[in-house]
Coordinates of C-alpha atoms in Angstrom, one line a residue:
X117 CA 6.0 38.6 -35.3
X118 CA 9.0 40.5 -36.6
X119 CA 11.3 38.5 -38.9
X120 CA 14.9 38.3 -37.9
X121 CA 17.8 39.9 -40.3
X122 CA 21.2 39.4 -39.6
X123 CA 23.5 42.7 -39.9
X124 CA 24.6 41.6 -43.2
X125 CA 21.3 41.2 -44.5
X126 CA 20.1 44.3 -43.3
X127 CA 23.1 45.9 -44.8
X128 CA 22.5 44.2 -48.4
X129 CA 18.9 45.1 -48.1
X130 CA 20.0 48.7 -47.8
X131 CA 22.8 48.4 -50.5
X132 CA 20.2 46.9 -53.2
X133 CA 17.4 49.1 -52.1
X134 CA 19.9 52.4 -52.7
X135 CA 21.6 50.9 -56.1
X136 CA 25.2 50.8 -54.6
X137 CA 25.5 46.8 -54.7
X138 CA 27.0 46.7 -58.5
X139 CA 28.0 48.7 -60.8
X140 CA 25.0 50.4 -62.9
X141 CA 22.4 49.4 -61.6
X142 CA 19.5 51.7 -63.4
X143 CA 20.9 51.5 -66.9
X144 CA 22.9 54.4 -68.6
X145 CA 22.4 57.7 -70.0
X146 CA 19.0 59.8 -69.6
X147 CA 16.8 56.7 -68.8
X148 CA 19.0 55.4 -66.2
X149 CA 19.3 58.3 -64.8
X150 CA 15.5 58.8 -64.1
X151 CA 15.2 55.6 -62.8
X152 CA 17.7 56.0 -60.3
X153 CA 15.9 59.7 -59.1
X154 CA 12.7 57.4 -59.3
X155 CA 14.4 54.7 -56.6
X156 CA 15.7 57.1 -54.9
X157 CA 12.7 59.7 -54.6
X158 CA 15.3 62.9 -54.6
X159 CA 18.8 63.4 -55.1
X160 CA 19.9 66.6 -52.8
X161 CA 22.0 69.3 -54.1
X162 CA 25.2 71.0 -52.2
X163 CA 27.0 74.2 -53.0
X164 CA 30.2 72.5 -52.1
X165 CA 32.6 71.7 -54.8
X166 CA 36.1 70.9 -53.8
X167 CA 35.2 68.1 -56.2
X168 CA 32.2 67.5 -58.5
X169 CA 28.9 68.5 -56.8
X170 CA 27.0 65.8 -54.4
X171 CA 24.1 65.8 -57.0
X172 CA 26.4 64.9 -59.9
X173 CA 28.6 62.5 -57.7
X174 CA 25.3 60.6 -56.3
X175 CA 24.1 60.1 -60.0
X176 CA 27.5 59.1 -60.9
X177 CA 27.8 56.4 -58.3
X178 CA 24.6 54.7 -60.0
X179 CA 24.8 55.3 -63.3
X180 CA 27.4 54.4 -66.1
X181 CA 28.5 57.3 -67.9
X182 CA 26.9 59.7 -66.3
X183 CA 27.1 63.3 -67.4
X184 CA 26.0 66.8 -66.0
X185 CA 24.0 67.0 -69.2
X186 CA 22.0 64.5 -69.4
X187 CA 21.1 66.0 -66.1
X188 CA 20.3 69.1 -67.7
X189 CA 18.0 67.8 -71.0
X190 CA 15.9 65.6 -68.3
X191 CA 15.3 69.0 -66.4
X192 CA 14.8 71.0 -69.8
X193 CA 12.2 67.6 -71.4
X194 CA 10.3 68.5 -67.9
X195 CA 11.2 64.5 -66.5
X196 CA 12.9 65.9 -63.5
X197 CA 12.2 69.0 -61.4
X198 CA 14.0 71.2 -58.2
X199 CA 12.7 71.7 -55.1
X200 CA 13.0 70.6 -51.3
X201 CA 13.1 67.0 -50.1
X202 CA 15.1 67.5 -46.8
X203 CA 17.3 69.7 -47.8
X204 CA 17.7 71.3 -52.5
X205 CA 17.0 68.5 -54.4
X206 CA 16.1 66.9 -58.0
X207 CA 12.9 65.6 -58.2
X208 CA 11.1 63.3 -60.2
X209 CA 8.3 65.0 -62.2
X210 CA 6.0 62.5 -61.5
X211 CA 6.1 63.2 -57.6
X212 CA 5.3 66.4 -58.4
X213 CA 2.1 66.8 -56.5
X214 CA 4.1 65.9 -53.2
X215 CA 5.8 68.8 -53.1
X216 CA 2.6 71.1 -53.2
X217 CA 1.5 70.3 -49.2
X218 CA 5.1 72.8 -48.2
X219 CA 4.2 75.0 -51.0
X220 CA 0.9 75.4 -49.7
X221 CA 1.8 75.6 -46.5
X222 CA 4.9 78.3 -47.2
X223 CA 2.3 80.7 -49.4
X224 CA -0.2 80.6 -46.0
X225 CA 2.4 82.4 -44.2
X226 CA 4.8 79.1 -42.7
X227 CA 8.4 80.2 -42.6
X228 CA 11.0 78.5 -44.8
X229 CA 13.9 81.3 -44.5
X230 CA 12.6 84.6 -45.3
X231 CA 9.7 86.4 -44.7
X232 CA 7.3 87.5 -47.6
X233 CA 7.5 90.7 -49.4
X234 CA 4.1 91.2 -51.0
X235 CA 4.8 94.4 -53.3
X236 CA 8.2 92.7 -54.4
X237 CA 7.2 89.3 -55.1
X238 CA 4.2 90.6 -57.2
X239 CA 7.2 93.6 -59.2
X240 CA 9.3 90.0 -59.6
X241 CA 5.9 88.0 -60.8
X242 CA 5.4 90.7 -63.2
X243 CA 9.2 90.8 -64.7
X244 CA 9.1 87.2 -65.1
X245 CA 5.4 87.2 -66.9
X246 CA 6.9 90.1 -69.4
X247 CA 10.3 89.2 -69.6
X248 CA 10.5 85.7 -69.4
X249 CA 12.9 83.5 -67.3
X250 CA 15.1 85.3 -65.0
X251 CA 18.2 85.1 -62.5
X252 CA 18.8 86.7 -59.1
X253 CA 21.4 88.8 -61.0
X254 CA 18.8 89.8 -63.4
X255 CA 17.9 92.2 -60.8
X256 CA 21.0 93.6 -59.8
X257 CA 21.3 97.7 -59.6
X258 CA 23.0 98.7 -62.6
X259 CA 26.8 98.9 -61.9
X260 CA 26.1 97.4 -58.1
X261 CA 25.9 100.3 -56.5
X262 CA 23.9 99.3 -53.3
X263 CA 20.4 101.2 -52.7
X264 CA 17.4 100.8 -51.1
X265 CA 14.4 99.2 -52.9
X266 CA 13.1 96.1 -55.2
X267 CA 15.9 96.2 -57.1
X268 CA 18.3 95.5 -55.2
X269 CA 19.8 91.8 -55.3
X270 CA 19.8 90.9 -52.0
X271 CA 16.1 91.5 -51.5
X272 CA 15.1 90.3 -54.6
X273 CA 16.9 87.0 -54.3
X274 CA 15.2 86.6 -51.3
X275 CA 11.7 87.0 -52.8
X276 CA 13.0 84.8 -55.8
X277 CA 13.2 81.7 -53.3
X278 CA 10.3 82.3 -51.7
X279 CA 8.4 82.6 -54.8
X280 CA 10.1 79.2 -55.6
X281 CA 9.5 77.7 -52.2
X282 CA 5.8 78.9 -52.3
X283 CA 5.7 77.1 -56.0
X284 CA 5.1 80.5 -57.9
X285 CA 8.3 79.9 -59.8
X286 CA 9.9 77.0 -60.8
X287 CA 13.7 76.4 -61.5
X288 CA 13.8 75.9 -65.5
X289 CA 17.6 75.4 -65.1
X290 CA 20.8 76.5 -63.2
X291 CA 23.8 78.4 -65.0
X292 CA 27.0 78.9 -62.6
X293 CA 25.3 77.3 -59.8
X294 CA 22.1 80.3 -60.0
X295 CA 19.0 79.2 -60.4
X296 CA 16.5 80.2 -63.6
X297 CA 13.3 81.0 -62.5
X298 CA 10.6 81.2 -64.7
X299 CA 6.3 81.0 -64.1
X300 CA 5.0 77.4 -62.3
X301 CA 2.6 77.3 -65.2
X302 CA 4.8 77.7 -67.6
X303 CA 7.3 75.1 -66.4
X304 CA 5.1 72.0 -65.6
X305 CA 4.7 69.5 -68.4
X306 CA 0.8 69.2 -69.6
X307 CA -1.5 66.7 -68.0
X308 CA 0.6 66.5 -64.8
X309 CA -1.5 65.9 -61.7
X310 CA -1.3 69.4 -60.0
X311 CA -4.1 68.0 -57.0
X312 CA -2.9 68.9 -53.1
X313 CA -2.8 65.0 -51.7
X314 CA -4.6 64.1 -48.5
X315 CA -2.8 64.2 -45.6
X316 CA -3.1 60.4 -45.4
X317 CA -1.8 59.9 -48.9
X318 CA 1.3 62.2 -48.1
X319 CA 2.1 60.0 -45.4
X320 CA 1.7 56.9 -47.5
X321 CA 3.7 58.4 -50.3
X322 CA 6.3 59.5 -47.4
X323 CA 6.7 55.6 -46.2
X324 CA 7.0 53.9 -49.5
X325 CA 9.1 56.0 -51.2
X326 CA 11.4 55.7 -47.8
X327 CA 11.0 52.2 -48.0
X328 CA 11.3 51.6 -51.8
X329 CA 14.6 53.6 -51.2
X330 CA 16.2 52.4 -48.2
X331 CA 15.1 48.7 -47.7
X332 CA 13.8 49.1 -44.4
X333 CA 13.3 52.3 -42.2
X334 CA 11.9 53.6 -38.6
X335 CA 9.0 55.9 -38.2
X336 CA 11.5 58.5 -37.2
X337 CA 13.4 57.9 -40.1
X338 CA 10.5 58.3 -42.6
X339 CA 9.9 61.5 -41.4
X340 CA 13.2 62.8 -41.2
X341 CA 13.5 66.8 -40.9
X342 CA 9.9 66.7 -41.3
X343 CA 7.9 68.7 -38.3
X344 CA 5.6 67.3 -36.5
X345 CA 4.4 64.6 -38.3
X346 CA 6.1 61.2 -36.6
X347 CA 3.6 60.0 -34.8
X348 CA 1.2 60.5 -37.7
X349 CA 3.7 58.5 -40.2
X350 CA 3.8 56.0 -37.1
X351 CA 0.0 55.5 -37.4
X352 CA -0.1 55.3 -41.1
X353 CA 2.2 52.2 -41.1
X354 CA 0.5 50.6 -38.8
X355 CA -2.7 50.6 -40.6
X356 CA -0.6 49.5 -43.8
X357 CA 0.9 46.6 -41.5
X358 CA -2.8 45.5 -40.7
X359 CA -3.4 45.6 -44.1
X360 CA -0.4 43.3 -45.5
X361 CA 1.1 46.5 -47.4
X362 CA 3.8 46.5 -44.9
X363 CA 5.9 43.9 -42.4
X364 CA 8.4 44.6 -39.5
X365 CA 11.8 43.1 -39.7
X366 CA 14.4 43.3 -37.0
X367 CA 17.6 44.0 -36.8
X368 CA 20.2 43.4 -33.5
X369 CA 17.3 44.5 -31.1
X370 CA 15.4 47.4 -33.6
X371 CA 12.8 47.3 -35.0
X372 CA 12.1 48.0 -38.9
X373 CA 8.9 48.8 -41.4
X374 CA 9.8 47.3 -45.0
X375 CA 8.0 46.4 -47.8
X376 CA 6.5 42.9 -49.0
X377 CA 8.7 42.4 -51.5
X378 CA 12.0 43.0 -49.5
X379 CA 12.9 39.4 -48.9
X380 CA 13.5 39.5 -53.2
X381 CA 16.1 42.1 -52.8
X382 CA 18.2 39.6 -50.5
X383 CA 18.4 37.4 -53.6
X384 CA 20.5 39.9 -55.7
X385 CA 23.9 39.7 -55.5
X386 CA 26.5 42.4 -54.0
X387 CA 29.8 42.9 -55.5
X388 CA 31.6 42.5 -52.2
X389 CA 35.2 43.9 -54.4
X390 CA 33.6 46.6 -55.5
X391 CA 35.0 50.3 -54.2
X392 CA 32.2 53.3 -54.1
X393 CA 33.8 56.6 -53.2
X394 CA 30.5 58.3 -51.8
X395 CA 29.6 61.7 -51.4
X396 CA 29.4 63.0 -47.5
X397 CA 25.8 63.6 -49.0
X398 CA 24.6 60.7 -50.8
X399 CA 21.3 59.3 -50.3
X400 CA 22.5 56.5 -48.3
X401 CA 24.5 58.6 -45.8
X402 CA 21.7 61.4 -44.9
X403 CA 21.1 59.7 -41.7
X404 CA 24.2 59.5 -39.5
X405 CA 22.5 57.4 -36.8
X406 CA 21.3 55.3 -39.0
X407 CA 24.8 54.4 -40.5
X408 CA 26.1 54.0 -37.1
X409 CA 22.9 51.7 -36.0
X410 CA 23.0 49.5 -39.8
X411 CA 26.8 49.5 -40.8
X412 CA 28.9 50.7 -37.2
X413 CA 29.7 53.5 -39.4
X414 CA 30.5 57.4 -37.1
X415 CA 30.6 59.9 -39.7
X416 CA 30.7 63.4 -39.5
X417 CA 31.1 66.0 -42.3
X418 CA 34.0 68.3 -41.5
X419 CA 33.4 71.0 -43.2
X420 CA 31.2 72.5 -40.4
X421 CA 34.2 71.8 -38.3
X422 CA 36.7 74.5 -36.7
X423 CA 40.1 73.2 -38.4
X424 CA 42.1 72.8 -35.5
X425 CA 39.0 69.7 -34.4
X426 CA 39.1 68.3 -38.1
X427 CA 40.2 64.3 -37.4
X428 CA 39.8 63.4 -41.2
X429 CA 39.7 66.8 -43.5
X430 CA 37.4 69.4 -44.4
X431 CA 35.1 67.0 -47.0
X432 CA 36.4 63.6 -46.5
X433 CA 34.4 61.2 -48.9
X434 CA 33.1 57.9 -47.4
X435 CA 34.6 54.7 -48.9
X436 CA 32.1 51.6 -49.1
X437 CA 33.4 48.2 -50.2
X438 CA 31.7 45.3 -50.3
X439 CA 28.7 46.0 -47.8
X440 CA 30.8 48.1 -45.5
X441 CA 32.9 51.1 -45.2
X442 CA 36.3 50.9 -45.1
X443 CA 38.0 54.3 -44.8
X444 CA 37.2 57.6 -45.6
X445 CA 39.4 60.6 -48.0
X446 CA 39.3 64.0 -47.8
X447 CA 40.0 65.3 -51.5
X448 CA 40.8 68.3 -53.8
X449 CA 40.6 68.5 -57.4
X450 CA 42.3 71.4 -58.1
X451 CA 41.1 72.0 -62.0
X452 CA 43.2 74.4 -63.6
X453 CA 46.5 71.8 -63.4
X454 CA 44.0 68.9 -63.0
X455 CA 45.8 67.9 -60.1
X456 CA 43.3 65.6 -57.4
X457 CA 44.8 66.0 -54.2
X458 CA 44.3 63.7 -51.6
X459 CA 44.9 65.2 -48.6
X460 CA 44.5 62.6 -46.0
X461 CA 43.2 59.1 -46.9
X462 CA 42.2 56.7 -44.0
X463 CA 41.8 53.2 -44.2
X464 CA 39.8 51.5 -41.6
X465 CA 40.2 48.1 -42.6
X466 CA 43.0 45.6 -41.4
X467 CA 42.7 43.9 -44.6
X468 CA 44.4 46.8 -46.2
X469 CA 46.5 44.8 -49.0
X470 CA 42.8 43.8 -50.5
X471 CA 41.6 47.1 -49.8
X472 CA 44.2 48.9 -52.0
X473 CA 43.5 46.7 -54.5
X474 CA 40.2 47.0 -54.9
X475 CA 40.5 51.1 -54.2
X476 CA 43.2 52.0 -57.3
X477 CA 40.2 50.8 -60.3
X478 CA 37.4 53.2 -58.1
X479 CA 39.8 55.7 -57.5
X480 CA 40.8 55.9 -61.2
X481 CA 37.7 56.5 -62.2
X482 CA 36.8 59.1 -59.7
X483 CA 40.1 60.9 -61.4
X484 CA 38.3 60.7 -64.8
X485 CA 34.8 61.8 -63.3
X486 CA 36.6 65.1 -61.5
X487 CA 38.2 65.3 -64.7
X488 CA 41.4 65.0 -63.6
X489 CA 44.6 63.7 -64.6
X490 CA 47.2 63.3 -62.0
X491 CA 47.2 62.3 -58.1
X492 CA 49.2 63.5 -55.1
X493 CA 48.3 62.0 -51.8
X494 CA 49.5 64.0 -48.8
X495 CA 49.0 62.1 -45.6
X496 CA 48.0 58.1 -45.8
X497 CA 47.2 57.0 -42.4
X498 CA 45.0 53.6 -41.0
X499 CA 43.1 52.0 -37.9
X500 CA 45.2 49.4 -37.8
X501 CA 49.0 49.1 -37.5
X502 CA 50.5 50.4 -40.5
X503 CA 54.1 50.8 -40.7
X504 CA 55.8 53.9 -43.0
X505 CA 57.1 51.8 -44.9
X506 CA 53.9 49.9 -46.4
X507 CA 52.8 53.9 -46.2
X508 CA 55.1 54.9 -48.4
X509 CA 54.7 52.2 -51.0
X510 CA 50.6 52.7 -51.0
X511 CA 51.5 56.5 -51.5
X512 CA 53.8 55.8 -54.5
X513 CA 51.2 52.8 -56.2
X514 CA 48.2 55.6 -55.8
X515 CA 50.2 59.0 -57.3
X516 CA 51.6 56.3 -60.3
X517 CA 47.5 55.7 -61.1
X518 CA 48.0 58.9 -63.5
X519 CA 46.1 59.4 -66.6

């Protein structure tokens, strides 16, 4: 029989599980950060950068001083690698034989994005052996003049990721954004298991690591963007349910898989003043019905979005307090001038006195993060009645939170 959870437990569950219920939870530098990828199981990466990258913000949300380089040294000591989750991510090295099932699967002729070029991939290969590690650019026709054949960087990039999604090549690093691809064997730390996992224990590794993640999770939600495979995730966790490695809890009418152990997380405490300005792709917002289901949160990225049907911006960045979101801000940092623009703020609270209170310390430190030193917020609006005076005032006590 299913144990009951109230939407607030569910909700802290998810907040503990996710390391969003107090500041730091993992620890700081290097070490902290590994153990949050380790929690977390990926940590996905986005081209968009109106402000610091979702990878960077994600980390920063969990870990104290967090810095792009210590990033980098865990990728360079071989702790954390890149590859695909549900979308680019950073991995944990010791997950690494997780990711070989796609790899296989791409290299036996399943489609990522592009389709295989044999006699480039193995002129690439060959490069790479010689030359050593190598970006897209590194293949560019002298002076760009555009011309057929394996030089070319639009072909060649091509065959660069799906070398790298096929797990020929790994990413040693990126510089400006690009990837660094250099040989699989010569990227993967020694001893690491390198052994394709059963089907069965992909599936088990799929619903712990979802559940070790997340608190507790649907079927359809462990195998999120995955093909196919639902009903087999479905089967696995009932055989793990039979065998006490799972239990069921449920939530206003739905039904959730947890772990054993998830009844401890309830017993932590959540910093119900705290702010978190989240990225529209942090680990805990991947799931949009989810959010709606767990924390009546709709949210939709408006990037994707023709301007003239934008409600809230073209990135606006969730805003969680306590164990629930309270408004949402679309942001800017422009870095030359150092200037973070806020272009539309919304608060969905109607305790918004409390709200602004607890926003200014987050939103400070954002402004440091984005390495920024001075605020201008263009359009402050609110669920609930708000008059322009109070809108004025909130406007004035945010742009005075300068560095």
């Amino acid at each position: 029989m299913a144990e009951q959870l109230s939407q607030n437990e569910a909700r802290k569950l998810v907040l503990v599980s996710q390391g969003l219920h107090k500041t730091n939870p993992f620890g700081t530098g290097e070490n902290g950060i590994l153990r949050s990828l380790q929690q977390l199981s990926y940590i996905q990466i986005d081209t968009i950068s109106v402000v610091e990258r979702a990878h960077h913000h994600s980390l920063w949300n969990r870990v104290n001083n967090y810095s792009a380089d210590k990033l980098a040294k865990l990728i360079e000591d071989k702790q954390v690698f890149e590859y695909w989750s549900h979308a680019a991510a950073y991995l944990p090295m010791c997950d690494y034989r997780y990711s070989l099932q796609r790899k296989h699967a791409i290299a036996g002729g399943e489609t990522h994005w592009h389709s295989k070029d044999k006699k480039l991939t193995q002129q690439i290969l060959q490069r790479i052996r010689t030359e050593g590690p190598l970006q897209a650019k590194d293949f560019e026709r002298e002076g760009g003049a555009k011309a057929a054949g394996w030089w070319d960087w639009k072909p060649a990039k091509k065959a660069l990721e799906q070398l790298f999604m096929e797990g020929e090549l790994m990413a040693v690093k990126r510089q400006g954004f690009q990837k660094v691809y250099d040989l699989t064997e010569r990227v993967l730390p020694l001893g690491i298991d390198t052994s394709v996992p059963s089907d069965k224990e992909f599936y088990r590794y799929l619903i712990t690591r979802c559940l070790q993640a997340n608190g507790l999770a649907t079927a359809s939600e462990m195998a999120y963007l995955r093909k196919g495979i639902k009903r087999c995730v479905e089967t696995q966790c009932v055989q793990m349910l039979e065998n006490g490695e799972l239990q069921v809890l449920e939530c206003q009418g739905q039904r959730y898989y947890a772990l054993p152990q998830a009844q401890e997380s309830l017993k932590k405490s959540l910093k119900r003043s705290h702010v978190k300005i989240l990225s529209p792709f942090d680990n805990l917002l991947i799931q949009r019905k989810r959010m709606q289901q767990l924390f009546d949160f709709d949210y939709q990225i408006e990037c994707y979005v023709p301007e003239p049907k934008r409600q809230y911006g073209y990135f606006s960045l969730p805003l969680l307090w306590g164990n629930g979101f309270s408004g949402r801000m679309d942001a800017k940092i422009e870095r030359k001038t150092g200037l973070l623009l806020i272009q539309h703020l919304h608060i969905e609270t109607a305790k918004i006195e409390a709200f602004i209170q607890d926003f200014l310390p987050a939103l400070r430190e954002f402004l440091l993060f984005n390495q920024g030193t001075k605020i201008e917020v263009k359009r402050l609006s609110a669920k609930y009645d708000l008059s322009e005076q109070n809108i004025k005032a909130y406007r004035q006590t945010i742009e005075n939170l300068c560095l």
